[in-house]
């Protein structure tokens, strides 16, 4: 079962990668870009029976640095709730 | 207007970052993870009037390496079509 985790920097945290992308887009002549933020997308292929709580624990322990990052979990349906 | 671009590796392309995450999850005792693929999430804050075609050009020219990566664009609604 495919589960997607989106990891983004919290507001107020400096994002040099996003700044570099923004600068490069302007250098290529693209106008109308106000801001760019870079984040991560992690696709997990999970066995049946992995609960939502397990996925959240993975995020908190490894996938996201919760001091500076937010994470959002997207599952096809909440099939994993019955662990 | 917020626009999100999801960049993922094509099938068959080796993903050492995903492999490392997978290995680390197993090391932390999480079972039931079959595979992990790492990708990028780029949030663009665009001015009004930036068309879908412009965003696709940004992806093709800079944000994604279309030889090895796929990209998907997600806009709130297709407001930008009238450039």
Short mmCIF file of C-alpha atoms in Angstrom, two decimals:
data_model
loop_
_atom_site.label_atom_id
_atom_site.label_comp_id
_atom_site.label_asym_id
_atom_site.label_seq_id
_atom_site.Cartn_x
_atom_site.Cartn_y
_atom_site.Cartn_z
CA UNK A 1 0.00 0.00 0.00
CA UNK A 2 1.48 3.33 -1.08
CA UNK A 3 1.73 6.03 1.54
CA UNK A 4 3.13 9.47 0.87
CA UNK A 5 4.80 11.70 3.41
CA UNK A 6 5.29 15.38 2.64
CA UNK A 7 7.95 17.13 4.67
CA UNK A 8 8.09 20.93 4.51
CA UNK A 9 10.03 23.54 6.40
CA UNK A 10 8.09 25.47 9.01
CA UNK A 11 7.32 29.11 8.37
CA UNK A 12 10.16 31.35 9.41
CA UNK A 13 12.84 28.74 8.85
CA UNK A 14 15.35 29.90 6.27
CA UNK A 15 15.33 27.85 3.08
CA UNK A 16 18.55 28.31 1.08
CA UNK A 17 17.57 25.58 -1.37
CA UNK A 18 14.30 27.35 -2.13
CA UNK A 19 16.15 30.66 -2.46
CA UNK A 20 18.57 29.10 -4.95
CA UNK A 21 15.69 27.69 -7.02
CA UNK A 22 13.97 31.09 -6.95
CA UNK A 23 17.13 32.81 -8.10
CA UNK A 24 17.70 30.26 -10.87
CA UNK A 25 14.12 30.64 -12.13
CA UNK A 26 14.60 34.39 -12.36
CA UNK A 27 17.90 33.86 -14.14
CA UNK A 28 16.08 31.73 -16.70
CA UNK A 29 13.66 34.59 -17.34
CA UNK A 30 10.62 33.30 -15.48
CA UNK A 31 8.78 36.21 -13.91
CA UNK A 32 5.89 36.16 -11.46
CA UNK A 33 7.55 33.90 -8.92
CA UNK A 34 7.12 35.46 -5.47
CA UNK A 35 8.64 32.73 -3.34
CA UNK A 36 9.90 29.17 -3.51
CA UNK A 37 10.08 26.65 -0.69
CA UNK A 38 11.73 23.29 -1.11
CA UNK A 39 10.53 20.20 0.70
CA UNK A 40 10.69 16.45 0.54
CA UNK A 41 8.31 13.81 -0.67
CA UNK A 42 8.84 10.31 0.65
CA UNK A 43 6.86 7.43 -0.86
CA UNK A 44 6.56 4.42 1.39
CA UNK A 45 5.37 1.07 0.12
CA UNK A 46 3.94 -0.46 3.28
CA UNK A 47 2.69 -3.91 4.07
CA UNK A 48 -0.92 -4.38 5.11
CA UNK A 49 -1.44 -3.78 8.78
CA UNK A 50 0.96 -0.89 9.25
CA UNK A 51 -1.12 1.57 11.24
CA UNK A 52 -1.37 5.32 10.88
CA UNK A 53 0.32 5.57 14.27
CA UNK A 54 3.30 3.60 12.96
CA UNK A 55 3.67 5.95 10.02
CA UNK A 56 3.47 8.96 12.32
CA UNK A 57 6.15 7.42 14.52
CA UNK A 58 8.38 6.94 11.46
CA UNK A 59 7.94 10.62 10.64
CA UNK A 60 8.70 11.80 14.15
CA UNK A 61 11.70 9.54 14.64
CA UNK A 62 13.34 9.68 11.24
CA UNK A 63 11.65 11.26 8.26
CA UNK A 64 11.08 14.77 9.60
CA UNK A 65 13.01 17.00 11.96
CA UNK A 66 10.01 18.29 13.90
CA UNK A 67 12.00 21.20 15.31
CA UNK A 68 12.10 22.88 11.91
CA UNK A 69 9.85 20.77 9.71
CA UNK A 70 6.20 19.92 9.38
CA UNK A 71 5.02 16.65 7.93
CA UNK A 72 1.78 15.50 6.35
CA UNK A 73 0.82 11.89 5.75
CA UNK A 74 -1.35 10.90 2.83
CA UNK A 75 -2.73 7.39 2.65
CA UNK A 76 -5.06 6.02 -0.05
CA UNK A 77 -7.67 5.35 2.60
CA UNK A 78 -7.00 4.81 6.28
CA UNK A 79 -6.71 1.10 5.72
CA UNK A 80 -3.87 0.69 8.14
CA UNK A 81 -5.83 1.68 11.20
CA UNK A 82 -6.45 -1.97 12.05
CA UNK A 83 -2.88 -2.87 12.83
CA UNK B 1 -1.18 31.61 -5.52
CA UNK B 2 0.43 28.47 -4.20
CA UNK B 3 1.43 25.84 -6.69
CA UNK B 4 3.06 22.57 -5.76
CA UNK B 5 5.40 20.55 -7.91
CA UNK B 6 6.11 16.94 -7.02
CA UNK B 7 9.29 15.50 -8.51
CA UNK B 8 9.81 11.75 -8.28
CA UNK B 9 12.35 9.38 -9.74
CA UNK B 10 11.15 7.27 -12.65
CA UNK B 11 10.67 3.58 -12.14
CA UNK B 12 13.87 1.66 -12.60
CA UNK B 13 16.11 4.54 -11.57
CA UNK B 14 18.20 3.62 -8.57
CA UNK B 15 17.36 5.62 -5.45
CA UNK B 16 20.18 5.48 -2.88
CA UNK B 17 18.46 8.06 -0.67
CA UNK B 18 15.33 5.95 -0.51
CA UNK B 19 17.42 2.86 0.17
CA UNK B 20 19.14 4.65 3.05
CA UNK B 21 15.80 5.71 4.53
CA UNK B 22 14.50 2.16 4.18
CA UNK B 23 17.56 0.76 5.92
CA UNK B 24 17.32 3.33 8.71
CA UNK B 25 13.63 2.56 9.29
CA UNK B 26 14.46 -1.12 9.64
CA UNK B 27 17.28 -0.25 12.00
CA UNK B 28 14.81 1.65 14.16
CA UNK B 29 12.64 -1.45 14.36
CA UNK B 30 9.88 -0.49 11.94
CA UNK B 31 8.70 -3.56 10.09
CA UNK B 32 6.31 -3.80 7.19
CA UNK B 33 8.16 -1.35 4.95
CA UNK B 34 8.55 -2.90 1.50
CA UNK B 35 10.14 -0.01 -0.34
CA UNK B 36 10.96 3.66 0.02
CA UNK B 37 11.38 6.21 -2.76
CA UNK B 38 12.56 9.73 -2.05
CA UNK B 39 11.38 12.69 -4.09
CA UNK B 40 11.11 16.43 -3.95
CA UNK B 41 8.28 18.79 -3.22
CA UNK B 42 8.66 22.35 -4.46
CA UNK B 43 6.14 24.97 -3.38
CA UNK B 44 5.94 27.96 -5.67
CA UNK B 45 4.18 31.15 -4.67
CA UNK B 46 3.21 32.54 -8.06
CA UNK B 47 1.75 35.85 -9.11
CA UNK B 48 -1.63 35.92 -10.80
CA UNK B 49 -1.39 35.31 -14.51
CA UNK B 50 1.36 32.71 -14.49
CA UNK B 51 -0.03 30.06 -16.79
CA UNK B 52 0.06 26.30 -16.45
CA UNK B 53 2.37 26.28 -19.46
CA UNK B 54 4.82 28.54 -17.64
CA UNK B 55 4.90 26.21 -14.67
CA UNK B 56 5.45 23.23 -16.92
CA UNK B 57 8.32 25.07 -18.61
CA UNK B 58 9.87 25.75 -15.19
CA UNK B 59 9.70 22.04 -14.43
CA UNK B 60 11.21 20.98 -17.74
CA UNK B 61 13.99 23.56 -17.68
CA UNK B 62 14.98 23.55 -14.02
CA UNK B 63 12.94 21.76 -11.40
CA UNK B 64 13.00 18.23 -12.79
CA UNK B 65 15.56 16.26 -14.73
CA UNK B 66 13.15 14.66 -17.18
CA UNK B 67 15.66 12.00 -18.17
CA UNK B 68 15.33 10.32 -14.79
CA UNK B 69 12.47 12.15 -13.05
CA UNK B 70 8.75 12.60 -13.43
CA UNK B 71 6.97 15.70 -12.24
CA UNK B 72 3.40 16.48 -11.32
CA UNK B 73 1.97 19.96 -10.94
CA UNK B 74 -0.82 20.68 -8.48
CA UNK B 75 -2.57 24.03 -8.58
CA UNK B 76 -5.49 25.09 -6.36
CA UNK B 77 -7.63 25.53 -9.46
CA UNK B 78 -6.36 26.15 -12.96
CA UNK B 79 -6.60 29.87 -12.40
CA UNK B 80 -3.45 30.64 -14.30
CA UNK B 81 -4.72 29.44 -17.64
CA UNK B 82 -5.50 33.00 -18.69
CA UNK B 83 -1.95 34.26 -18.82
#
